[in-house]
Coordinates of C-alpha atoms in Angstrom, one line a residue:
M1 CA -0.1 0.0 0.1
S2 CA 1.9 3.9 -0.6
F3 CA 0.4 7.4 -1.3
G4 CA 1.3 9.6 -3.3
I5 CA 3.1 12.4 -1.5
T6 CA 0.9 15.7 -3.5
S7 CA -2.4 13.1 -3.1
L8 CA -2.0 12.3 0.9
Q9 CA -5.8 12.9 1.7
K10 CA -7.6 11.9 -1.3
D11 CA -5.7 8.6 -1.5
R12 CA -6.3 8.3 2.6
C13 CA -10.0 9.1 1.6
R14 CA -10.8 6.5 -0.7
L15 CA -9.7 3.9 1.9
I16 CA -11.9 5.4 4.1
L17 CA -15.2 5.4 2.1
V18 CA -14.3 1.5 0.8
C19 CA -16.2 0.5 4.5
R20 CA -16.6 0.5 7.9
H21 CA -13.7 -1.0 8.7
W22 CA -11.7 0.5 6.8
R23 CA -12.7 3.1 7.9
G24 CA -11.1 2.1 11.8
V25 CA -8.4 0.8 9.9
V26 CA -7.5 3.9 8.8
Q27 CA -8.4 6.3 11.8
E28 CA -6.4 3.7 14.4
S29 CA -3.0 2.7 12.9
A30 CA -0.6 5.5 13.4
C31 CA 1.9 3.9 10.4
L32 CA 0.0 5.2 7.8
W33 CA -0.1 9.1 9.3
T34 CA 3.7 9.3 9.2
D35 CA 3.8 11.3 6.0
I36 CA 3.3 15.0 6.2
S37 CA 3.1 16.8 3.0
G38 CA 3.1 20.3 2.1
H39 CA 0.4 19.3 -0.4
D40 CA -2.3 19.1 2.8
S41 CA -4.4 22.0 4.5
T42 CA -2.5 23.5 7.8
F43 CA -6.1 21.0 9.2
Y44 CA -4.5 18.5 8.2
V45 CA -0.8 18.5 8.8
K46 CA -1.8 18.8 12.3
R47 CA -3.9 16.2 12.3
S48 CA -1.1 13.9 11.0
L49 CA 1.5 15.0 13.6
V50 CA -1.2 14.2 16.2
K51 CA -1.7 10.5 14.7
S52 CA 1.5 9.2 13.8
A53 CA 1.5 9.7 17.3
D54 CA 5.7 8.9 18.3
L55 CA 6.8 7.3 14.7
P56 CA 9.0 8.0 12.9
I57 CA 7.5 10.5 10.1
N58 CA 8.7 11.5 6.4
I59 CA 8.5 15.1 5.8
H60 CA 7.4 16.8 1.9
Y61 CA 7.5 19.8 0.6
L62 CA 7.3 20.1 -3.3
S63 CA 7.3 22.8 -5.2
R64 CA 8.4 23.1 -8.5
G65 CA 6.6 22.8 -11.8
P66 CA 3.0 22.1 -11.3
H67 CA 3.1 21.4 -8.2
R68 CA 2.0 23.7 -6.0
P69 CA 1.6 23.2 -2.0
E70 CA -1.3 23.8 -0.4
I71 CA 0.8 25.7 2.3
Y72 CA 3.1 28.6 2.6
L73 CA 7.1 27.1 3.4
P74 CA 7.1 29.2 6.3
L75 CA 3.9 28.5 7.7
Y76 CA 4.3 24.2 7.3
L77 CA 8.2 24.7 8.9
T78 CA 6.3 25.9 11.5
L79 CA 4.1 23.4 11.8
V80 CA 7.4 20.2 11.5
T81 CA 9.6 22.1 13.7
P82 CA 8.7 20.7 16.9
H83 CA 9.1 17.5 15.5
L84 CA 11.7 17.3 14.1
A85 CA 13.8 14.9 16.3
R86 CA 11.2 11.9 15.5
C87 CA 12.2 12.4 11.5
R88 CA 12.9 10.1 9.3
S89 CA 13.4 12.2 5.9
I90 CA 12.7 15.7 5.3
S91 CA 12.2 16.7 1.5
L92 CA 11.8 19.6 0.8
I93 CA 12.1 20.6 -3.3
A94 CA 11.3 25.2 -2.7
E95 CA 11.9 27.2 -5.8
N96 CA 10.5 30.4 -4.5
H97 CA 11.6 29.9 -0.3
V98 CA 12.3 32.4 1.5
P99 CA 16.2 32.1 3.0
D100 CA 14.8 32.5 7.1
S101 CA 12.7 29.6 6.3
F102 CA 15.9 27.5 5.7
E103 CA 17.5 28.9 8.6
K104 CA 14.7 28.4 10.7
L105 CA 14.8 24.7 9.3
F106 CA 19.0 24.7 10.1
A107 CA 18.7 26.0 13.3
G108 CA 15.9 23.9 14.3
L109 CA 18.6 20.7 13.1
R110 CA 21.4 21.8 15.4
T111 CA 18.9 21.9 18.7
T112 CA 17.1 19.1 18.0
P113 CA 19.6 16.6 15.5
P114 CA 16.8 13.6 14.9
P115 CA 19.8 10.5 15.5
G116 CA 17.6 8.2 13.1
L117 CA 17.2 11.0 9.8
E118 CA 18.4 9.0 6.4
T119 CA 17.5 11.1 4.0
L120 CA 18.1 15.1 3.8
A121 CA 17.3 16.7 0.3
L122 CA 17.1 20.7 0.5
K123 CA 16.2 21.8 -3.1
A124 CA 15.7 25.3 -4.4
R125 CA 15.7 26.6 -8.2
A126 CA 15.8 29.6 -10.1
S127 CA 16.5 33.0 -7.9
Q128 CA 17.5 31.8 -5.2
R129 CA 20.6 31.3 -7.0
Q130 CA 20.7 34.9 -8.7
G131 CA 21.8 37.0 -6.1
I132 CA 19.2 36.6 -3.3
W133 CA 21.9 35.8 -0.6
V134 CA 24.7 38.5 -1.3
G135 CA 25.4 40.0 1.4
S136 CA 23.6 38.1 4.0
S137 CA 25.2 35.8 6.5
L138 CA 24.7 32.5 5.1
P139 CA 22.6 29.9 7.4
Q140 CA 24.4 27.4 8.9
L141 CA 24.0 23.0 9.0
P142 CA 25.7 21.1 11.9
G143 CA 27.6 18.6 11.3
M144 CA 27.1 15.5 9.7
A145 CA 27.8 14.3 12.9
A146 CA 24.7 14.3 13.7
F147 CA 22.7 11.9 11.4
P148 CA 24.4 8.2 12.4
Q149 CA 22.0 6.5 10.1
L150 CA 22.6 9.8 7.0
R151 CA 22.2 7.7 3.7
R152 CA 20.7 10.6 1.7
L153 CA 22.2 13.9 1.8
E154 CA 20.7 16.7 -1.3
I155 CA 21.8 20.8 -0.8
D156 CA 21.4 22.2 -3.8
G157 CA 20.3 25.3 -5.1
I158 CA 20.7 26.6 -1.2
P159 CA 24.3 28.6 -0.2
S160 CA 25.1 27.8 2.6
E161 CA 27.9 25.7 5.7
L162 CA 28.9 23.0 7.3
A163 CA 28.9 23.8 11.4
P164 CA 32.5 21.3 12.3
P165 CA 33.4 18.3 12.0
N166 CA 31.4 18.7 8.8
L167 CA 31.0 16.2 6.6
P168 CA 32.1 13.1 9.1
L169 CA 29.8 9.9 6.9
N170 CA 29.8 6.5 6.6
N171 CA 27.9 3.9 3.8
V172 CA 26.4 7.1 1.8
R173 CA 24.3 5.9 -1.4
S174 CA 23.6 9.7 -2.4
L175 CA 25.2 12.6 -1.8
N176 CA 24.6 15.8 -3.6
I177 CA 26.1 18.9 -2.4
I178 CA 25.6 22.2 -4.2
D179 CA 26.4 26.0 -3.1
V180 CA 27.9 24.5 0.2
I181 CA 30.8 26.7 0.5
N182 CA 33.2 24.8 3.6
V183 CA 33.2 21.7 1.8
E184 CA 37.0 20.5 2.2
A185 CA 38.5 18.0 -0.1
E186 CA 39.8 15.2 2.8
Q187 CA 36.8 15.3 4.5
L188 CA 35.1 14.5 1.2
L189 CA 37.4 11.9 0.3
E190 CA 37.3 10.3 3.1
V191 CA 33.5 9.8 2.6
L192 CA 33.5 8.3 -0.4
R193 CA 35.8 6.1 0.9
N194 CA 33.6 5.1 3.6
S195 CA 30.8 4.5 1.2
P196 CA 31.5 1.4 -1.0
Q197 CA 27.6 1.7 -1.5
L198 CA 27.4 5.0 -3.6
E199 CA 25.2 5.0 -6.1
R200 CA 24.8 9.3 -7.0
L201 CA 27.0 12.2 -6.5
G202 CA 26.8 15.6 -7.1
L203 CA 29.6 19.1 -6.4
G204 CA 28.9 21.8 -8.1
R205 CA 29.4 25.7 -6.9
S206 CA 31.9 24.5 -4.3
P207 CA 35.2 25.9 -3.2
L208 CA 36.4 22.6 -2.6
A209 CA 39.6 22.8 -0.9
C210 CA 42.9 22.1 -3.0
P211 CA 43.5 18.8 -3.1
P212 CA 46.4 17.6 -2.0
Q213 CA 48.9 16.3 -4.9
P214 CA 47.2 13.0 -6.7
V215 CA 50.4 11.0 -6.5
L216 CA 50.0 10.3 -3.3
L217 CA 46.1 9.5 -3.0
E218 CA 44.7 6.1 -3.8
S219 CA 42.2 4.9 -6.0
I220 CA 38.5 5.6 -5.2
H221 CA 36.5 3.0 -6.5
L222 CA 33.0 3.3 -6.3
P223 CA 31.3 0.2 -8.4
C224 CA 27.4 1.4 -7.3
L225 CA 27.9 4.9 -8.4
M226 CA 26.1 5.6 -11.1
A227 CA 25.3 9.3 -11.2
L228 CA 28.4 11.9 -11.1
H229 CA 27.7 15.6 -11.0
L230 CA 30.3 18.5 -11.4
V231 CA 28.6 21.2 -12.1
F232 CA 30.1 24.8 -12.1
M233 CA 33.5 23.4 -10.5
P234 CA 37.6 24.7 -11.8
A235 CA 38.8 22.6 -14.0
Q236 CA 41.6 21.7 -12.3
V237 CA 38.6 20.0 -8.8
S238 CA 36.9 18.1 -12.0
N239 CA 40.4 16.7 -12.8
F240 CA 41.6 15.8 -9.2
L241 CA 38.3 13.5 -8.9
L242 CA 38.1 12.1 -12.6
T243 CA 41.7 11.4 -11.9
T244 CA 40.4 9.7 -8.5
V245 CA 37.5 8.1 -8.3
H246 CA 36.7 5.1 -10.3
A247 CA 33.2 4.1 -11.2
P248 CA 33.0 2.3 -14.0
N249 CA 29.5 1.4 -14.1
C250 CA 28.8 4.9 -14.0
S251 CA 25.6 5.4 -16.2
E252 CA 25.1 9.1 -16.2
L253 CA 27.8 12.3 -16.3
F254 CA 27.5 16.0 -16.0
I255 CA 30.1 18.6 -16.3
S256 CA 30.1 21.2 -16.8
S257 CA 33.5 23.6 -16.3
H258 CA 34.5 27.6 -17.3
L259 CA 37.7 26.0 -18.9
P260 CA 40.6 28.5 -19.0
E261 CA 42.1 30.2 -22.4
V262 CA 45.0 28.1 -22.9
P263 CA 46.4 25.6 -24.3
N264 CA 44.2 25.2 -27.2
N265 CA 43.5 21.4 -25.9
V266 CA 41.6 23.0 -23.1
V267 CA 39.6 19.4 -23.1
E268 CA 42.5 17.2 -22.9
A269 CA 44.9 18.7 -20.9
C270 CA 43.3 20.2 -17.8
L271 CA 40.1 17.8 -17.6
F272 CA 40.3 13.8 -19.0
T273 CA 44.1 14.4 -18.7
S274 CA 45.7 10.6 -19.6
K275 CA 46.0 10.3 -15.4
T276 CA 41.9 10.3 -16.3
K277 CA 41.8 7.1 -18.8
H278 CA 40.0 5.1 -16.8
F279 CA 37.0 7.0 -17.7
S280 CA 37.1 6.9 -21.8
P281 CA 35.7 3.4 -21.1
V282 CA 32.0 5.1 -20.1
L283 CA 32.5 8.3 -22.0
Q284 CA 32.8 5.7 -25.0
R285 CA 29.7 3.9 -23.3
L286 CA 27.4 7.1 -22.7
L287 CA 28.2 8.2 -26.1
T288 CA 26.7 5.6 -27.8
Q289 CA 23.5 5.8 -25.4
G290 CA 20.3 7.9 -25.8
R291 CA 17.5 8.3 -27.7
Y292 CA 18.1 12.7 -28.6
K293 CA 21.9 13.7 -29.5
D294 CA 22.4 17.6 -28.7
I295 CA 25.2 19.8 -29.8
D296 CA 24.9 23.3 -28.5
V297 CA 27.0 25.8 -30.3
L298 CA 26.8 29.9 -29.0
R299 CA 28.9 32.9 -29.5
T300 CA 28.4 35.2 -26.3
G301 CA 28.4 38.8 -25.8
D302 CA 32.3 39.0 -24.9
Q303 CA 33.4 36.4 -27.6
S304 CA 33.4 32.9 -26.0
V305 CA 32.0 30.4 -27.1
E306 CA 29.6 28.3 -25.5
F307 CA 29.5 24.7 -26.1
H308 CA 27.3 22.4 -25.2
L309 CA 26.6 18.1 -25.4
Q310 CA 23.4 16.6 -24.0
F311 CA 22.6 12.4 -25.1
H312 CA 19.1 11.8 -23.3
D313 CA 16.3 9.4 -23.4
E314 CA 13.2 12.0 -23.5
D315 CA 12.8 15.0 -25.0
F316 CA 12.7 16.8 -22.2
D317 CA 13.7 20.7 -21.0
Y318 CA 17.6 21.8 -20.6
S319 CA 16.5 23.1 -17.1
V320 CA 15.7 18.8 -15.7
D321 CA 18.6 17.6 -14.7
R322 CA 19.1 14.3 -15.3
G323 CA 20.0 12.3 -18.9
I324 CA 23.0 9.9 -19.6
V325 CA 25.9 12.7 -20.6
R326 CA 25.7 16.4 -20.1
L327 CA 28.8 18.5 -21.1
D328 CA 29.1 22.1 -21.1
F329 CA 32.0 24.7 -21.2
K330 CA 33.0 27.7 -21.7
L331 CA 35.7 28.3 -23.9
H332 CA 38.0 31.0 -25.4
S333 CA 38.5 30.8 -29.3
F334 CA 38.1 28.7 -32.3
P335 CA 40.9 26.8 -32.1
Q336 CA 40.1 25.8 -27.7
M337 CA 35.8 24.5 -30.7
E338 CA 38.2 23.2 -32.7
S339 CA 40.2 20.7 -30.3
T340 CA 36.8 20.3 -28.5
V341 CA 35.4 18.6 -30.9
Q342 CA 38.3 16.7 -31.7
W343 CA 38.8 15.6 -28.6
L344 CA 35.1 14.4 -28.8
T345 CA 34.8 12.2 -32.8
G346 CA 38.3 10.9 -31.2
C347 CA 35.6 9.3 -28.0
L348 CA 33.3 7.8 -30.4
N349 CA 33.1 3.7 -31.8
H350 CA 34.8 4.5 -35.2
D351 CA 33.8 1.1 -36.2
M352 CA 30.3 2.3 -36.5
P353 CA 28.2 4.3 -38.5
K354 CA 27.6 8.3 -38.1
T355 CA 26.2 9.2 -34.9
P356 CA 23.2 11.2 -35.8
I357 CA 23.0 14.6 -34.0
R358 CA 20.9 17.0 -33.2
L359 CA 22.9 20.8 -33.7
F360 CA 22.5 24.0 -32.8
V361 CA 24.4 26.9 -33.9
D362 CA 24.0 30.7 -32.8
G363 CA 26.5 33.6 -34.1
I364 CA 28.3 30.6 -35.3
E365 CA 30.5 31.7 -39.1
E366 CA 33.2 29.5 -39.0
V367 CA 32.9 27.3 -41.9
R368 CA 35.4 25.0 -41.7
L369 CA 33.5 24.5 -37.5
M370 CA 30.7 22.1 -39.4
D371 CA 32.6 20.7 -42.1
L372 CA 34.8 19.1 -38.6
I373 CA 31.3 17.7 -37.1
E374 CA 30.4 16.8 -39.9
S375 CA 33.0 15.1 -40.6
H376 CA 32.1 12.8 -37.3
L377 CA 28.7 12.5 -36.9
A378 CA 25.5 12.6 -38.8
I379 CA 23.6 16.3 -38.6
T380 CA 19.5 15.0 -38.8
H381 CA 18.3 18.4 -37.1
L382 CA 20.2 22.0 -37.7
A383 CA 18.8 24.8 -35.3
F384 CA 20.4 28.3 -37.6
R385 CA 20.7 31.5 -35.6
A386 CA 22.8 33.9 -37.6
C387 CA 25.2 36.9 -35.6
S388 CA 23.1 39.8 -35.5
D389 CA 25.8 42.1 -34.4
P390 CA 26.8 44.9 -36.7
G391 CA 30.1 43.5 -37.8
A392 CA 28.6 40.3 -38.8
I393 CA 29.8 38.9 -42.1
Q394 CA 26.6 38.7 -44.0
P395 CA 25.3 36.5 -45.2
N396 CA 26.3 34.4 -42.6
P397 CA 28.7 31.8 -44.6
I398 CA 27.4 28.2 -43.3
L399 CA 24.0 29.8 -45.2
V400 CA 26.5 30.2 -47.8
H401 CA 28.0 26.4 -48.2
M402 CA 25.1 25.0 -47.2
A403 CA 23.6 26.4 -50.7
H404 CA 26.6 25.4 -52.5
P405 CA 27.3 21.8 -53.4
G406 CA 30.5 20.5 -53.8
P407 CA 32.4 17.7 -55.9
S408 CA 30.4 14.8 -55.0
R409 CA 27.6 15.5 -52.4
W410 CA 26.2 18.7 -51.0
P411 CA 27.0 19.6 -46.9
L412 CA 24.8 18.2 -44.8
P413 CA 23.4 15.5 -46.5
D414 CA 21.5 14.1 -43.9
L415 CA 19.9 17.2 -43.0
E416 CA 15.9 16.5 -42.4
S417 CA 15.0 19.4 -39.5
F418 CA 16.2 22.7 -40.3
S419 CA 14.8 25.7 -37.8
Y420 CA 16.1 29.4 -38.3
G421 CA 16.5 32.1 -36.7
V422 CA 15.0 35.5 -38.3
V423 CA 17.4 38.1 -38.5
E424 CA 16.0 41.5 -38.3
D425 CA 17.6 43.9 -39.9
G426 CA 19.9 40.8 -41.3
D427 CA 17.8 41.0 -44.8
S428 CA 20.7 39.5 -46.3
H429 CA 20.4 36.8 -44.0
N430 CA 17.2 36.2 -44.7
E431 CA 17.1 35.5 -48.2
M432 CA 20.3 33.3 -48.1
M433 CA 17.8 31.2 -46.7
L434 CA 15.6 30.8 -49.3
D435 CA 18.6 31.1 -51.7
M436 CA 20.1 27.8 -49.7
L437 CA 16.2 26.0 -49.7
R438 CA 15.5 26.3 -53.7
Q439 CA 19.2 25.5 -54.4
R440 CA 19.5 22.4 -52.6
Y441 CA 15.3 21.9 -52.7
D442 CA 14.2 23.1 -55.6
T443 CA 14.5 20.4 -58.2
S444 CA 13.3 23.0 -60.9
F445 CA 15.0 25.7 -60.0
N446 CA 18.6 24.0 -61.3
E447 CA 18.2 21.1 -63.2
S448 CA 21.4 20.9 -64.8
G449 CA 22.3 17.1 -65.4
N450 CA 25.9 17.0 -63.0
E451 CA 24.6 17.2 -60.1
P452 CA 26.4 15.7 -57.3
I453 CA 24.1 13.0 -55.4
P454 CA 20.9 15.5 -54.2
P455 CA 20.6 16.1 -50.2
R456 CA 17.6 14.1 -48.0
P457 CA 14.2 15.6 -48.4
L458 CA 13.8 18.3 -46.3
R459 CA 10.6 16.5 -43.9
R460 CA 9.9 19.9 -41.1
M461 CA 11.2 24.3 -41.4
R462 CA 10.7 25.8 -38.8
I463 CA 10.7 29.5 -38.3
E464 CA 11.1 31.2 -35.2
L465 CA 9.1 34.1 -33.7
G466 CA 10.9 37.5 -34.6
G467 CA 8.9 39.9 -35.9
T468 CA 6.2 40.2 -39.1
E469 CA 9.2 39.4 -41.4
N470 CA 8.6 35.2 -40.9
V471 CA 5.2 35.9 -42.0
H472 CA 6.2 36.4 -45.5
L473 CA 9.4 34.1 -45.1
L474 CA 7.1 31.3 -43.9
E475 CA 4.9 32.2 -47.0
S476 CA 8.2 31.6 -49.4
V477 CA 9.5 28.6 -47.8
R478 CA 5.8 26.7 -47.8
K479 CA 6.2 27.2 -51.8
I480 CA 9.6 26.4 -51.6
L481 CA 9.1 23.4 -49.6
P482 CA 5.4 22.2 -50.9
Q483 CA 6.2 18.7 -49.3
A484 CA 7.1 19.8 -45.7
E485 CA 6.0 20.4 -42.6
A486 CA 6.8 24.1 -42.1
S487 CA 6.3 26.6 -39.1
L488 CA 6.2 29.5 -37.6
I489 CA 7.5 29.2 -33.4
E490 CA 7.3 30.7 -29.7
G491 CA 9.9 31.0 -27.4
D492 CA 8.9 28.6 -25.3
D493 CA 8.8 26.1 -28.3
S494 CA 10.4 23.7 -29.4
V495 CA 13.1 24.5 -32.0
W496 CA 13.0 20.1 -32.9

């Protein structure tokens, strides 16, 4: 028998309505009232706390996406804080939390730490990660020695610090520490050594103390580790952890890093170095998986380049922290971009057919980058936005490149879906896009007899909303591609 965390009251009511006997069982069984949810009313939460008697309780508060609790978080914490000593699980996911509310919880945990606590999961998002804590004193969690039974510790998006002795944990199954400012490398390594059953490890935005010299450290083997997330950690720290931790069965790898400006082969020199070769089979295996394989290459305002790779099985929003492999790098030059792509394609199994990918390029003008990616990967979906800066090349060289065949084949011969971001005041870009479509797909436009093998027919064409020009573009596209599905898309729509 199980109850839904967001529907506890309804689920219990269903049992009560079965018959008089079941009504009595539900009303008198304390074990059926141990889940305390913020999705219930204030009255029902108070009732659950009473009916659960002295049994261990599980605290649940979920405010994310479509889930909206009945009780505001500060009031909910006021109700449950007097019962913290008997908590077995505390899970609070709050998108719009008030900092003082978490301080109240932390103070309660310091005063009456629950000795039987097995799960402590606190997670915030959005505004909490955008400077809400600037100038404020950070809330302090009790040292983890207060929770000898703790098996799952997740602090994400709540800048905080751990009271001494910080992190003495054993036999942890899940450890995810984001924005905790005083994690010590030595203590972290000790936790990993003492947790051979660890299944999930996440670290992020934490100034991890400089680790000791790797040559003095023994490798830490974690055969049960399924997920490794290193989020916005310095490259040298991520490299240190990749060097030290051996996780042969890892099935989920997320790494994001702002890589240094030199050298050009920055990924191999600073992250996946010769000391991390034990991770190569893991990375090669992960790069063969995933129904959706996405690569985004974006030029930013400071002329650096953001490189995002994500392979996953569900077509979900990128903000969701799940998938198979996700690599996010900030690079500083086009040579770095080239070396990163070369490193990536070098990790692929070249005995297999080209891996089909969805490629998103924004502000990129270098044709040789497209040639490099295409030489190793089959680009089946392309989302394209031309650079709108006054100094940008017009028309975009990539559009020009796509409009002209090579000696034996067209560029991007596997392309079946094309999304185009309209450039305001960029008539040459837009006209070049239409000319490219005519050259590639309008058989009546080019009837010479010695053309190379034609590209795959375009199945879908999408135009991102950008002004009145897009309506006229859509009409022109439909005339060129009468068999393709052509439509306009808005900002929140998927480009695919």
